[in-house]
CSV table of C-alpha atoms in Angstrom, one decimal:
chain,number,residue,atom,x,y,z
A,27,UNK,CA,-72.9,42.6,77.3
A,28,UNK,CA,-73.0,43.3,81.1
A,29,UNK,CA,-71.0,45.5,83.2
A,30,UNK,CA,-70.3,42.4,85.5
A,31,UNK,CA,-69.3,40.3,81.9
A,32,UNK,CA,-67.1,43.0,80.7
A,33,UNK,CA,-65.1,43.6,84.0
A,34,UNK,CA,-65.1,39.6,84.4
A,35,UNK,CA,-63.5,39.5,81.3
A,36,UNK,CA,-60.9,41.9,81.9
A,37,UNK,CA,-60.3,41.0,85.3
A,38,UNK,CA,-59.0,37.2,83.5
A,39,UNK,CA,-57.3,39.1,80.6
A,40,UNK,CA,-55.1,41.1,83.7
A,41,UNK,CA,-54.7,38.0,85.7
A,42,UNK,CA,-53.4,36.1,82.7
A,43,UNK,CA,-51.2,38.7,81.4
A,44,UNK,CA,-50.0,39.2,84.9
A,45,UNK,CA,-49.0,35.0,84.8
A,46,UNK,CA,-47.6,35.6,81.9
A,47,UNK,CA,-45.2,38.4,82.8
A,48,UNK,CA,-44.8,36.6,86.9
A,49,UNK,CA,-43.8,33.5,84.5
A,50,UNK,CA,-42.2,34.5,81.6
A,51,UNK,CA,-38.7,33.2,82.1
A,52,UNK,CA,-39.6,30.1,83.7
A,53,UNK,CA,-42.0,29.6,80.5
A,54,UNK,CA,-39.1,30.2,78.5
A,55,UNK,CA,-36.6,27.9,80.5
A,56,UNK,CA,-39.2,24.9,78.5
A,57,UNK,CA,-40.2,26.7,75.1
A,58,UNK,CA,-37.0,27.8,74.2
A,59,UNK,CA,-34.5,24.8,74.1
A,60,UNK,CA,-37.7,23.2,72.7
A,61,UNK,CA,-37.9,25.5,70.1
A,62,UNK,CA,-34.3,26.8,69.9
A,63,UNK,CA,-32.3,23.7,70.6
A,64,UNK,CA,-34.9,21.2,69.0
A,65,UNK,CA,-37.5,22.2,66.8
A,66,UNK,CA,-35.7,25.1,64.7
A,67,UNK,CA,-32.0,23.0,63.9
A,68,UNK,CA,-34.3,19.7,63.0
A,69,UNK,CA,-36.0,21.9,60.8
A,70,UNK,CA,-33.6,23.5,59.1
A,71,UNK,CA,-31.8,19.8,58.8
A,72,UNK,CA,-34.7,18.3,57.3
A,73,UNK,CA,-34.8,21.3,54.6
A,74,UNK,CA,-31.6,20.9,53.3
A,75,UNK,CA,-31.2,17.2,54.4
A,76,UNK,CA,-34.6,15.9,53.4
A,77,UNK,CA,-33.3,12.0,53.6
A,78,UNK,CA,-35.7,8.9,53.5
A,79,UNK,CA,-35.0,5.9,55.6
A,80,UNK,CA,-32.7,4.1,52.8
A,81,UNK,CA,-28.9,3.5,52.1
A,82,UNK,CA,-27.2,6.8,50.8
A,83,UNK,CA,-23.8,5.2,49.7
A,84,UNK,CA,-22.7,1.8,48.8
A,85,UNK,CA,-20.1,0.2,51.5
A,86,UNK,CA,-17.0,-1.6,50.4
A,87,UNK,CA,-16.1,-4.5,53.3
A,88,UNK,CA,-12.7,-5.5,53.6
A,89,UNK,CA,-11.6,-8.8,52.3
A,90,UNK,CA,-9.8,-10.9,54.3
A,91,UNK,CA,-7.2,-12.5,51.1
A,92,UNK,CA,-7.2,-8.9,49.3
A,93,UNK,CA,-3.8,-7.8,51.2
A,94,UNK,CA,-1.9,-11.2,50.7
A,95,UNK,CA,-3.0,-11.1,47.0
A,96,UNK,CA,-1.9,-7.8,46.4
A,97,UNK,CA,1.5,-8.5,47.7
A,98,UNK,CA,1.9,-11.7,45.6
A,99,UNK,CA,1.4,-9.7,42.3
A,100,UNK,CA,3.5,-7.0,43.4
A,101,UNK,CA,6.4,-9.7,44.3
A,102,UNK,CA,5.4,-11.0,41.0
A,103,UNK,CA,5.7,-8.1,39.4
A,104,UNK,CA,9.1,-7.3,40.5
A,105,UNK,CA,10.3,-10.9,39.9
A,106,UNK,CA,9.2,-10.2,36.0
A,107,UNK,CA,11.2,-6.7,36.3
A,108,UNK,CA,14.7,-8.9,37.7
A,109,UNK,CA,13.8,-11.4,35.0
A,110,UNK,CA,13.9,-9.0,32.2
A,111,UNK,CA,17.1,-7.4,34.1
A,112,UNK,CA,18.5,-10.9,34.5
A,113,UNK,CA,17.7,-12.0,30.6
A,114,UNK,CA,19.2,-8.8,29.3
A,115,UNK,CA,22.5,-9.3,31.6
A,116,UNK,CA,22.6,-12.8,30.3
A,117,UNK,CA,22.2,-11.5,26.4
A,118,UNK,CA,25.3,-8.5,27.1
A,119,UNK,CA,27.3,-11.2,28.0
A,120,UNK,CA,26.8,-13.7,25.3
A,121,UNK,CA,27.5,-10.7,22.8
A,122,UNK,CA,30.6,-10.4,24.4
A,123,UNK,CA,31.8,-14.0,24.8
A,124,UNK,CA,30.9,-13.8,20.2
A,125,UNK,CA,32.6,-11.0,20.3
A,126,UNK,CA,35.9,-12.1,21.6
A,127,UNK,CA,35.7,-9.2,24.3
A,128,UNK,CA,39.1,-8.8,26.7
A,129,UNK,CA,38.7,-10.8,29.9
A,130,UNK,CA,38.1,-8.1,32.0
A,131,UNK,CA,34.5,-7.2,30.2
A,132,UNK,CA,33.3,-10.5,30.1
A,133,UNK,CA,34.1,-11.1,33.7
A,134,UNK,CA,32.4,-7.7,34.6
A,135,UNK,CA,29.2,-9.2,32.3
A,136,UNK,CA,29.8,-12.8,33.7
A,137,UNK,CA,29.2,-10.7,37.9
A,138,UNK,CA,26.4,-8.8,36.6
A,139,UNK,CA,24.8,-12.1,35.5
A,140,UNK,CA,25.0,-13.4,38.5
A,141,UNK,CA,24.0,-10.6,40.7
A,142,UNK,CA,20.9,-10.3,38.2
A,143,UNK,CA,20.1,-13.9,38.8
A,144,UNK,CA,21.0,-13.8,42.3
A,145,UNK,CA,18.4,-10.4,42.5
A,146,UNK,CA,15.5,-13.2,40.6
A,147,UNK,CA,16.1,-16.3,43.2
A,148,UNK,CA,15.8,-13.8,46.2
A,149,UNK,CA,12.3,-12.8,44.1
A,150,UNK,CA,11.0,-15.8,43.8
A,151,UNK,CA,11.9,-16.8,47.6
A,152,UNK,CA,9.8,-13.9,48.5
A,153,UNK,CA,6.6,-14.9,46.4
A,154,UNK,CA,7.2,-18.8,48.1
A,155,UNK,CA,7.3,-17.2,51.4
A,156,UNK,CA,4.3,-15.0,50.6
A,157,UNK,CA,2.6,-18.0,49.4
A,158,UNK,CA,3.0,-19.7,52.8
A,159,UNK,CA,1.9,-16.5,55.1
A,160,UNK,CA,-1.1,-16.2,53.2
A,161,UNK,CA,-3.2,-17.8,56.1
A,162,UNK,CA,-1.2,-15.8,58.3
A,163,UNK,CA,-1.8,-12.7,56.4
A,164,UNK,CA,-5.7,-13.6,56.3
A,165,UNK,CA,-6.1,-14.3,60.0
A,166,UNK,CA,-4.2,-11.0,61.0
A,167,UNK,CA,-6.8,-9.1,58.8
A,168,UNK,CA,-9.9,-11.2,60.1
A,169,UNK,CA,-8.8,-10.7,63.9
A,170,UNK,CA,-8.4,-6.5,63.2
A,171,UNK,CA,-11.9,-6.7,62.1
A,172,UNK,CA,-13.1,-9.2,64.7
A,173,UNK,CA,-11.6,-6.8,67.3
A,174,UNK,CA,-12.8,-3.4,65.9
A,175,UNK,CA,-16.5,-4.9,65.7
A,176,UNK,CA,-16.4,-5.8,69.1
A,177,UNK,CA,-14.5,-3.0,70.5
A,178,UNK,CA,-17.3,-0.9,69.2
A,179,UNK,CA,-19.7,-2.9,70.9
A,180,UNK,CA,-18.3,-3.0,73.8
A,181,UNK,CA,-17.8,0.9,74.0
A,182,UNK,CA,-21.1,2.0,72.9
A,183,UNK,CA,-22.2,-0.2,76.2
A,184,UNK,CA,-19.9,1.3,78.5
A,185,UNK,CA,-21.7,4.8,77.0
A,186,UNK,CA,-24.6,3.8,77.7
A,187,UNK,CA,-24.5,2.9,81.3
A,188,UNK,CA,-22.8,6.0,82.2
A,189,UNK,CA,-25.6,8.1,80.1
A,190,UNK,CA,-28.0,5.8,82.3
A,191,UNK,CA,-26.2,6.8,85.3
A,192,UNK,CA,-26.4,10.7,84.4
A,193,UNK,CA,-29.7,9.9,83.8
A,194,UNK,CA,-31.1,9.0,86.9
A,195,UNK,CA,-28.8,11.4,88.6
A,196,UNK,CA,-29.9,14.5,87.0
A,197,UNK,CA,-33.5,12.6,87.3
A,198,UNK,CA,-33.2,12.7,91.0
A,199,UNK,CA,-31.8,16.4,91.2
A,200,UNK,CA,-34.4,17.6,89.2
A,201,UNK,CA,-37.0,15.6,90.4
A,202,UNK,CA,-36.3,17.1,93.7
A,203,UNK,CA,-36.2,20.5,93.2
A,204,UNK,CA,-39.8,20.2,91.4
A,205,UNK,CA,-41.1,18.0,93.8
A,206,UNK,CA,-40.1,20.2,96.6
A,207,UNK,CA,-42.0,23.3,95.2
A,208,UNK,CA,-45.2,21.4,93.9
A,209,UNK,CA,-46.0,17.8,94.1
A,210,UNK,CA,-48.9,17.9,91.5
A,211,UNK,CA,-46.4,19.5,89.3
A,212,UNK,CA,-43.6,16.8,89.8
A,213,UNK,CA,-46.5,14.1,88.4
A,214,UNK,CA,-47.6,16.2,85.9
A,215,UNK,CA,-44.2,17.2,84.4
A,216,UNK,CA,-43.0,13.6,85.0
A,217,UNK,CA,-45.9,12.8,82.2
A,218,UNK,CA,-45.1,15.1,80.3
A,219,UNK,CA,-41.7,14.9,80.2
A,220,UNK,CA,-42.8,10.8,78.9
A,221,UNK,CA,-44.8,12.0,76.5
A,222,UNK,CA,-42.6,14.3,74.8
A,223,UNK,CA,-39.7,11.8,75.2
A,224,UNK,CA,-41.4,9.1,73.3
A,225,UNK,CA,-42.7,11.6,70.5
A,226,UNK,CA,-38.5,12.6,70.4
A,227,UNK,CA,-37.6,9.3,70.0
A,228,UNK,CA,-39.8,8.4,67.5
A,229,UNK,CA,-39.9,11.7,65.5
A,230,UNK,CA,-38.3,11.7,62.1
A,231,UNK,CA,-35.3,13.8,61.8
A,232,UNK,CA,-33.0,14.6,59.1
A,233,UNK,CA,-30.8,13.5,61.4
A,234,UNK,CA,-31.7,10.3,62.6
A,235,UNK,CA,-32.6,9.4,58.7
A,236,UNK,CA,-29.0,10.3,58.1
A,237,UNK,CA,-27.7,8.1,61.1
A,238,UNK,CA,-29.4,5.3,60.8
A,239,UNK,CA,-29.4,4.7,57.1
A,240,UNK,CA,-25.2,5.4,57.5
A,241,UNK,CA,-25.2,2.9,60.6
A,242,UNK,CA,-27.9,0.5,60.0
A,243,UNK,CA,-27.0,-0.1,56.1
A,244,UNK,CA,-23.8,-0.9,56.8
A,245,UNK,CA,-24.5,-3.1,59.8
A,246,UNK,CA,-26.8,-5.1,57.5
A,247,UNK,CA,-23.9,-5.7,55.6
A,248,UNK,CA,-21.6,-6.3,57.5
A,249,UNK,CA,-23.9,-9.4,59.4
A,250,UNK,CA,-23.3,-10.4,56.0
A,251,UNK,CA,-19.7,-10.8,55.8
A,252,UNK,CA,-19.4,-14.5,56.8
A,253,UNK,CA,-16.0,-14.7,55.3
A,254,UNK,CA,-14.8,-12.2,57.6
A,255,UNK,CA,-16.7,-13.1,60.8
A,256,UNK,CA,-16.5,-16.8,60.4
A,257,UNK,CA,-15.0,-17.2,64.2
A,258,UNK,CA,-17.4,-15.2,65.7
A,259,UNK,CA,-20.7,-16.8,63.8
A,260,UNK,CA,-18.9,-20.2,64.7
A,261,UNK,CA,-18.6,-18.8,68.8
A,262,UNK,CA,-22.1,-17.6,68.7
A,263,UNK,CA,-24.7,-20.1,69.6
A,264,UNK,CA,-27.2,-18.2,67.9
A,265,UNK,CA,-25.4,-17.0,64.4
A,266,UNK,CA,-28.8,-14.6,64.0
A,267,UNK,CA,-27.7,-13.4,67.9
A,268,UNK,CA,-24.3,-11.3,65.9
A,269,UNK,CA,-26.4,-9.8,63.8
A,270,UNK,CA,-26.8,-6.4,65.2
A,271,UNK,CA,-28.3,-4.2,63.0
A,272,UNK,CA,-31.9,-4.6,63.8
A,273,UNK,CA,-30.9,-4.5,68.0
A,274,UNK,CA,-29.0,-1.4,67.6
A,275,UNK,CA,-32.2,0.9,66.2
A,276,UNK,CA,-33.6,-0.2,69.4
A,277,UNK,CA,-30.8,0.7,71.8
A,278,UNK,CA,-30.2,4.1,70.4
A,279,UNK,CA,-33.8,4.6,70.7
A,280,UNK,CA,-33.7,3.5,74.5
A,281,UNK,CA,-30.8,5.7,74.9
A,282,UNK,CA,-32.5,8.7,72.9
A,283,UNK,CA,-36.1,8.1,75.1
A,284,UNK,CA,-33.8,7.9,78.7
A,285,UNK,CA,-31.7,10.8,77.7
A,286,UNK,CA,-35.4,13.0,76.8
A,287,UNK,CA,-37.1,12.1,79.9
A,288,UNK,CA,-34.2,13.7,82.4
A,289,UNK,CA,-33.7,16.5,80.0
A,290,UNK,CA,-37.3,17.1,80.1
A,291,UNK,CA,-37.4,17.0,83.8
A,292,UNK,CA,-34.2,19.4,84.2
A,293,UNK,CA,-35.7,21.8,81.8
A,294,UNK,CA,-39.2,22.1,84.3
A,295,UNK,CA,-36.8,22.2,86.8
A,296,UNK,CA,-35.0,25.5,85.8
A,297,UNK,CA,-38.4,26.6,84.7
A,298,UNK,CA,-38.7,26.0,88.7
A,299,UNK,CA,-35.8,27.8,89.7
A,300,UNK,CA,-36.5,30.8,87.6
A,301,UNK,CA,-39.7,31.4,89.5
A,302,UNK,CA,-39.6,34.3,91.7
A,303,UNK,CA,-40.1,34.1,95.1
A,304,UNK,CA,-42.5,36.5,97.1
A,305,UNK,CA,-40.1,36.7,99.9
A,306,UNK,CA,-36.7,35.7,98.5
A,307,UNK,CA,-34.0,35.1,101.9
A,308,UNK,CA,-30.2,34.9,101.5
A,309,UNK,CA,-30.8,30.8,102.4
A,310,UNK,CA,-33.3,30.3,99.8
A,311,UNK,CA,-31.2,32.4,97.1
A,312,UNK,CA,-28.0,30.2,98.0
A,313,UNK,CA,-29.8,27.5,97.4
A,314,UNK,CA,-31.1,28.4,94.4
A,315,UNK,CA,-27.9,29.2,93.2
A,316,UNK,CA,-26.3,25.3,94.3
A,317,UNK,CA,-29.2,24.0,92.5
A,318,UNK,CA,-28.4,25.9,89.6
A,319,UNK,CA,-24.9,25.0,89.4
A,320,UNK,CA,-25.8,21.2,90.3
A,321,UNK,CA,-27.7,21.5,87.6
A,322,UNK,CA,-26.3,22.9,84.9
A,323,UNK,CA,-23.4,20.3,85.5
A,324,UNK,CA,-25.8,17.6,84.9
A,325,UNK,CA,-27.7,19.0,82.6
A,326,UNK,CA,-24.3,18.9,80.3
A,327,UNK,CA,-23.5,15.7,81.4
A,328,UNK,CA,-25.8,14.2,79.5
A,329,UNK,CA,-25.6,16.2,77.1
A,330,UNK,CA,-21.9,15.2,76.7
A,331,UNK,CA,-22.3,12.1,76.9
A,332,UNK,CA,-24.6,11.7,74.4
A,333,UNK,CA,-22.6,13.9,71.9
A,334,UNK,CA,-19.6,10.9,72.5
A,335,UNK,CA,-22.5,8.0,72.4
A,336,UNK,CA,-23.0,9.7,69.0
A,337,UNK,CA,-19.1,9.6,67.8
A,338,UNK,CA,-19.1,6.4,69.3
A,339,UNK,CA,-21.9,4.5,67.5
A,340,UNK,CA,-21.1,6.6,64.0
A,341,UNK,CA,-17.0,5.4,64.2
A,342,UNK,CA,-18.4,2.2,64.2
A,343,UNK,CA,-19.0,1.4,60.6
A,344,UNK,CA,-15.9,3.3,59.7
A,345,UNK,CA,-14.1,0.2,61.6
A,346,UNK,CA,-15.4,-2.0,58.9
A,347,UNK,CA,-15.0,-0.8,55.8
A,348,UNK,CA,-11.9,-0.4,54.1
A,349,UNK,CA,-9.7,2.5,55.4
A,350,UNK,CA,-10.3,4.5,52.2
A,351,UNK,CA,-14.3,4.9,52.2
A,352,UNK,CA,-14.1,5.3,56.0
A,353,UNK,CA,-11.7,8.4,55.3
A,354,UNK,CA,-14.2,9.5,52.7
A,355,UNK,CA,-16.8,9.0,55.0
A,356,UNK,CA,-15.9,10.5,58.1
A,357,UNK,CA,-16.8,13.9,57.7
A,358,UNK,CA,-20.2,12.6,57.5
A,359,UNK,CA,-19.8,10.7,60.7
A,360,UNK,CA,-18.3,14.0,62.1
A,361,UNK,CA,-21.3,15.6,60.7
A,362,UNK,CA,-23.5,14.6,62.5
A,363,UNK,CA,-21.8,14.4,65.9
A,364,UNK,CA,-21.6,17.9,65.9
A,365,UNK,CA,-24.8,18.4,65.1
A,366,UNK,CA,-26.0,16.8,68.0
A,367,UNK,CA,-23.4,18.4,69.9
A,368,UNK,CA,-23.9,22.1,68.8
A,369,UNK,CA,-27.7,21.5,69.5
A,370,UNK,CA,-27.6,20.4,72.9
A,371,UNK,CA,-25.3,23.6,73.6
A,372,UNK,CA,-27.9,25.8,72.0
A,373,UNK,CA,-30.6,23.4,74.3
A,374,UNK,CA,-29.1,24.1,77.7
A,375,UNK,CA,-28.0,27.9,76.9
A,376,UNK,CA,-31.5,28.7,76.2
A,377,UNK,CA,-32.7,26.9,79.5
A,378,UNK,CA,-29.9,27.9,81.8
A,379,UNK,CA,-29.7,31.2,80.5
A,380,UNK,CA,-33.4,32.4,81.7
A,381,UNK,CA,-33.0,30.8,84.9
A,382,UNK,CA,-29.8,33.0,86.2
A,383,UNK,CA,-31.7,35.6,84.7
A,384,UNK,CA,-35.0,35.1,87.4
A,385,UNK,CA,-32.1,34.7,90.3
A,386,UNK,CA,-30.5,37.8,89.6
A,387,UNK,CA,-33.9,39.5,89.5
A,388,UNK,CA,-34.7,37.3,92.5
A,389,UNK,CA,-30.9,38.8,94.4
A,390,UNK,CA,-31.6,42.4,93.7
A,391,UNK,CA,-34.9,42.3,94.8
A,392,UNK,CA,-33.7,40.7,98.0
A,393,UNK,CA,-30.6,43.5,98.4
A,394,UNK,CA,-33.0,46.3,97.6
A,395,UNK,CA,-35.4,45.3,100.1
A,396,UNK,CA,-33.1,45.0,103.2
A,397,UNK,CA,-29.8,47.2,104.7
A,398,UNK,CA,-28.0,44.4,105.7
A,399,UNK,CA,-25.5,43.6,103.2
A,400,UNK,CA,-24.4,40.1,104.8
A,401,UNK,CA,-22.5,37.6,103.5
A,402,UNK,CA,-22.8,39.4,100.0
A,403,UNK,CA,-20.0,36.7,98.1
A,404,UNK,CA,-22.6,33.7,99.0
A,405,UNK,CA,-24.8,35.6,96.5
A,406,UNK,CA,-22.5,36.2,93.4
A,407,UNK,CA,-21.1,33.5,90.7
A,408,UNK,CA,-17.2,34.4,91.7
A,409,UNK,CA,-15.0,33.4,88.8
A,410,UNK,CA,-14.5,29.2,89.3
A,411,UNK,CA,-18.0,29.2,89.6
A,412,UNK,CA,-18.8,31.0,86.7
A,413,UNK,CA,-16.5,29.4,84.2
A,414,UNK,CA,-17.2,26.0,85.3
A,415,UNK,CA,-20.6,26.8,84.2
A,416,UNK,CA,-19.7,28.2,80.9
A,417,UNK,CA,-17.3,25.6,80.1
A,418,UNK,CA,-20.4,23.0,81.2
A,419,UNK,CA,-23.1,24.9,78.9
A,420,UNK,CA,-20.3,24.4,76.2
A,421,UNK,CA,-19.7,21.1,77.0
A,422,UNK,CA,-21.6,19.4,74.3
A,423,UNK,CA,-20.8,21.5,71.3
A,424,UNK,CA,-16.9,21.1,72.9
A,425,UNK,CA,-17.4,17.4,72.5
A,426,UNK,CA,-18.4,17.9,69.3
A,427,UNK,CA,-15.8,17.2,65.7
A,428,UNK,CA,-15.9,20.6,64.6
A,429,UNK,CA,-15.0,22.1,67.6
A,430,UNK,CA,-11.5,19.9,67.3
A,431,UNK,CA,-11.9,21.1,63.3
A,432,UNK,CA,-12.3,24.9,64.9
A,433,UNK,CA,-9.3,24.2,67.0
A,434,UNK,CA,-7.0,23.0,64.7
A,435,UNK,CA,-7.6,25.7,62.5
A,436,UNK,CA,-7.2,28.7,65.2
A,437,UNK,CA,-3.8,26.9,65.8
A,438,UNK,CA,-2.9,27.4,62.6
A,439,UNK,CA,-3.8,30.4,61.7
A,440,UNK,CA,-2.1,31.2,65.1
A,441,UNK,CA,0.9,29.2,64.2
A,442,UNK,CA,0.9,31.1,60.7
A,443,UNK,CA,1.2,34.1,62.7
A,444,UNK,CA,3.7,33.7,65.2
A,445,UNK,CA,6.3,32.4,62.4
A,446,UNK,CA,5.3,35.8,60.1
């Protein structure tokens, strides 16, 4: 090997470690909520939840005639109970009246005949009127359920626009800032950000398996339920148009892909913001720091929202089964909301985290290098600032079930405590 090979060769070694330590946070503002908020917790959930794309449990729909006819045989079965009270009234007596009891006990035995028979008419009024409100009974239980399908429906589209409009906002915030600093960059990124998106959205995870067998199996069911949804099939001009269970794989999976691309473009642009600059100013460091702030805000936004899209679209089911399975099945539900709420906290710590770190560095490079200490609060995260970020890093996970879980219990132990 040649003395002009050998120093070539260091010379790249030096110039790529030396990228490599200029970069290293801004590399780490992409690999590590990849790896940290994505990669690792899907990994661990498809160890110990290794699902396949099938129904888990069986679902038990509500019938519409199930309350009216337990009522009837409970009236029935307290008509039998005054019956037998009524019979054995009716039998004391007649032992008395053979007996040739005084007067006074066989008028006391003649009133407690009547009240008994008087307690058996009122019984059987009850299982007439019963009767006759069946129909009500059954369209009061078919509305509920009529209502709490489409309230769901109707809310997991309201969620959706507003994650669309988060979207594009933190889109255009992000866009900028990498646009600004490299053009070539903001296309390349932009593909990227697609490709990675669309790999997300269609990547197995324990926890989609678990989600959509939970939310699609019971949908398919439920599209069954004519008795139930009779009104709304008949409204419909396309019966097959209610049937939502094969539409609603495709909207989460829109929702998943749109929520992907603007996390993917946020993340290059903290990787953007943790660059340092050769000549950092106190205008460009402000900036840096509004950007930052901007968004992190966004960033959680989404974030948010699609931790609530998530308790949104897995309370739906639990609206249409009855209210004992969905009680037995909401801690799966909860599950996996906080799941996807505890991992998008993990996501946006591990990008915001490196890019306040490359300001700072950025700041005290800039205060070292001059005497002038001027306007020296522009340049610090005073304490609004700095717990509106914290409480927007810990939006999602906030969001989340089992932070309401962790919240009740703290209370109580606090609770427990205080009364001691």
């Amino acid at each position: 090997m040649s003395a002009v090979d050998s120093t070539g060769k260091e010379e790249h070694l030096w110039l790529s470690l030396d990228f490599l330590t200029r970069y290293f946070l801004a590399i780490c503002c992409v690999i590590g909520p990849l790896l940290l908020g994505y990669l690792a917790p899907n990994r661990v959930a498809d160890m110990l939840v290794p699902l396949a794309d099938r129904s888990i449990v069986s679902f038990v729909l509500p019938n519409p005639d199930a309350e009216s006819a337990a009522k009837i045989e409970k009236l029935k079965a307290a008509l039998a109970e005054k019956q037998k009270t009524a019979s054995e009234k009716q039998g004391a007596l007649d032992r008395l009246e053979a007996a040739a009891a005084t007067e006074d006990k066989r008028k006391e035995a003649r009133l407690a005949v009547e009240n008994a028979q008087a307690a058996e008419a009122a019984a059987k009024a009850d299982i007439e009127k019963a009767e006759k409100s069946r129909g009500t009974d059954r369209t009061i239980t078919q509305s509920k359920q009529i209502a709490d399908t489409l309230t769901a429906r109707y809310n997991y589209a309201a969620t959706s626009g507003v994650l669309y409009l988060v979207s594009a906002a933190t889109l255009l915030l992000g866009g900028m800032i990498v646009f600004r600093r490299s053009t070539p960059l903001f296309f390349a990124g932009l593909a990227l950000a697609l490709i990675l998106a669309w790999g997300g959205t269609k990547a197995p995870t324990a926890y989609a398996n678990a989600g959509q067998t939970f939310l699609k199996a019971l949908l398919d069911q439920a599209d069954q339920n004519a008795v139930v949804f009779k009104p709304l099939l008949d409204a419909y001009k396309d019966a097959a148009a209610f049937k939502v269970s094969d539409a609603i794989k495709l909207i989460i999976d829109i929702n998943t892909f749109v929520g992907l691309v603007a996390v993917g473009i946020a993340l290059l642009a903290f990787a953007v913001l943790s660059g340092p600059e050769d000549k950092p100013s106190l205008a460009s460091l402000e900036e840096r720091k509004t950007n930052l702030q901007r968004l992190i805000a966004l960033s959680s936004a989404i974030l948010v929202v699609a931790t609530f899209a998530s308790k949104v679209v897995m309370d739906w089911p639990l609206g249409l089964v009855i209210a004992p399975q969905a009680e037995a099945l909401r801690p799966l539900a909860n599950a996996l909301t906080s799941h996807l709420g505890m991992t998008g906290t993990i996501a946006l710590f591990a990008a915001a985290a490196p890019a306040l770190t490359g300001w700072y560095r950025d700041v005290k490079r800039y205060r070292d290098s001059t005497d002038q200490k001027q306007d020296p609060d522009k340049l610090e995260f005073g304490v609004p600032a700095a717990v509106t970020s914290i409480i927007a890093i810990l939006g999602p996970a906030l969001t989340s079930p089992l932070f309401a879980s962790f919240k009740a219990i703290i209370e109580m132990v606090a609770g427990g405590k205080g009364g001691s």
